[in-house]
XYZ file of C-alpha atoms in Angstrom:
139
model
C -67.633 21.294 -55.267
C -68.054 17.703 -56.030
C -64.808 17.318 -58.053
C -62.586 18.358 -55.348
C -64.536 15.517 -53.061
C -64.184 12.883 -55.825
C -60.398 13.644 -55.922
C -59.883 13.111 -52.461
C -61.710 10.257 -52.140
C -60.101 8.695 -55.132
C -56.594 9.761 -54.189
C -57.266 8.047 -50.475
C -58.554 4.928 -52.157
C -55.645 4.390 -54.617
C -53.016 3.442 -52.202
C -55.008 0.581 -50.665
C -55.936 -1.118 -54.201
C -52.630 -0.523 -55.568
C -50.435 -1.714 -52.405
C -52.569 -4.958 -51.988
C -52.489 -5.738 -55.712
C -48.698 -5.487 -55.928
C -48.337 -7.508 -52.547
C -50.802 -10.267 -54.437
C -48.898 -10.184 -57.444
C -45.517 -10.626 -55.474
C -46.941 -13.791 -53.516
C -47.887 -15.773 -56.575
C -46.039 -19.214 -56.489
C -43.079 -19.228 -58.569
C -43.566 -22.883 -59.267
C -46.717 -21.920 -60.537
C -45.176 -19.967 -62.897
C -42.296 -22.108 -63.703
C -45.315 -24.906 -64.847
C -47.369 -22.286 -66.948
C -43.809 -21.895 -69.134
C -43.327 -25.235 -69.072
C -46.739 -26.004 -70.842
C -46.154 -23.195 -73.120
C -48.821 -20.556 -71.909
C -48.124 -17.339 -72.990
C -48.140 -13.875 -71.464
C -52.005 -13.172 -71.400
C -52.835 -16.804 -70.632
C -50.429 -17.049 -67.581
C -51.911 -13.444 -66.304
C -55.532 -14.805 -66.572
C -55.247 -18.202 -65.237
C -52.274 -17.940 -62.839
C -51.510 -14.542 -61.709
C -54.617 -12.665 -61.678
C -56.718 -15.703 -60.003
C -53.809 -15.899 -57.179
C -53.789 -12.179 -56.315
C -57.573 -11.855 -56.780
C -57.970 -12.576 -52.505
C -55.346 -9.716 -51.932
C -56.886 -7.286 -54.696
C -60.345 -7.658 -53.010
C -58.796 -7.102 -49.734
C -57.731 -3.591 -51.115
C -61.272 -2.945 -52.408
C -63.094 -3.612 -49.099
C -60.510 -1.462 -47.386
C -60.898 1.092 -50.240
C -64.653 1.081 -49.947
C -64.691 1.638 -46.446
C -62.266 4.366 -46.867
C -64.491 5.805 -49.429
C -67.795 5.545 -47.609
C -66.037 7.563 -44.592
C -64.563 10.330 -46.769
C -67.725 10.788 -48.528
C -69.686 10.900 -45.399
C -66.987 13.353 -43.894
C -66.712 15.578 -46.950
C -70.810 15.934 -46.972
C -70.864 16.890 -43.085
C -67.857 19.923 -44.186
C -68.767 21.496 -47.087
C -72.271 20.297 -48.992
C -75.835 20.809 -48.750
C -77.024 17.614 -49.373
C -76.064 13.851 -48.490
C -76.425 11.464 -45.661
C -73.329 13.933 -43.740
C -74.699 16.801 -44.047
C -78.241 15.701 -42.619
C -76.864 14.288 -39.478
C -74.780 17.570 -39.113
C -78.004 19.790 -39.659
C -80.179 17.195 -37.278
C -77.429 17.753 -34.567
C -77.448 21.422 -34.771
C -81.396 21.627 -34.850
C -81.554 19.011 -31.944
C -83.673 16.524 -34.143
C -81.740 13.271 -32.722
C -84.258 10.877 -34.386
C -83.084 12.294 -37.666
C -79.536 12.289 -36.636
C -79.316 9.056 -35.430
C -81.805 7.431 -38.565
C -78.939 8.900 -40.939
C -75.666 7.335 -38.324
C -77.958 3.783 -38.697
C -78.501 4.411 -42.580
C -74.513 4.898 -43.125
C -73.932 1.574 -40.741
C -76.626 -0.302 -42.681
C -75.103 0.567 -46.148
C -71.414 0.123 -44.938
C -72.453 -3.177 -43.882
C -74.504 -4.292 -47.050
C -71.348 -3.065 -49.025
C -68.785 -5.408 -47.269
C -71.015 -8.320 -47.385
C -71.229 -7.845 -51.067
C -67.675 -7.292 -51.511
C -67.568 -10.891 -49.598
C -69.818 -12.980 -51.407
C -67.823 -11.569 -54.250
C -64.560 -13.008 -52.956
C -66.309 -16.066 -51.781
C -67.914 -16.387 -55.475
C -64.675 -16.380 -57.309
C -62.371 -17.946 -55.154
C -64.059 -21.209 -54.492
C -60.718 -23.011 -55.250
C -59.373 -21.425 -51.960
C -61.653 -23.008 -49.739
C -61.334 -26.452 -51.634
C -57.497 -26.086 -50.995
C -57.763 -25.426 -47.422
C -59.994 -28.140 -47.008
C -57.878 -30.551 -48.779
C -54.332 -29.235 -46.887
C -53.287 -30.946 -43.641
């Protein structure tokens, strides 16, 4: 049923998010942490003002990868064991030689994937303006 599909997708999406988040947190500049401690920042302030903003690009990368994996797995699970959805529609159209419906489904999946990716890129750009400013200033 739907619960098994959700579990498969959640399991597949878990690791890219966690591994990228851990990688992003490990890459936080130690000097920033030292400066925060010198200025008397508590753990919450250090987390919200230094660690999360520094790790955010890596976290977003994990989310983008997981989003693509989730979309692919959703379509595949619909193709294999569903009676509705885009994946089912594509397989059904293939078996009944309705190529126009099949390609419409494939195109729809491509557009959905593209739009979701663009949304994630927009979110990342919006919340990492400081990253572009640093690159523009660095030599």
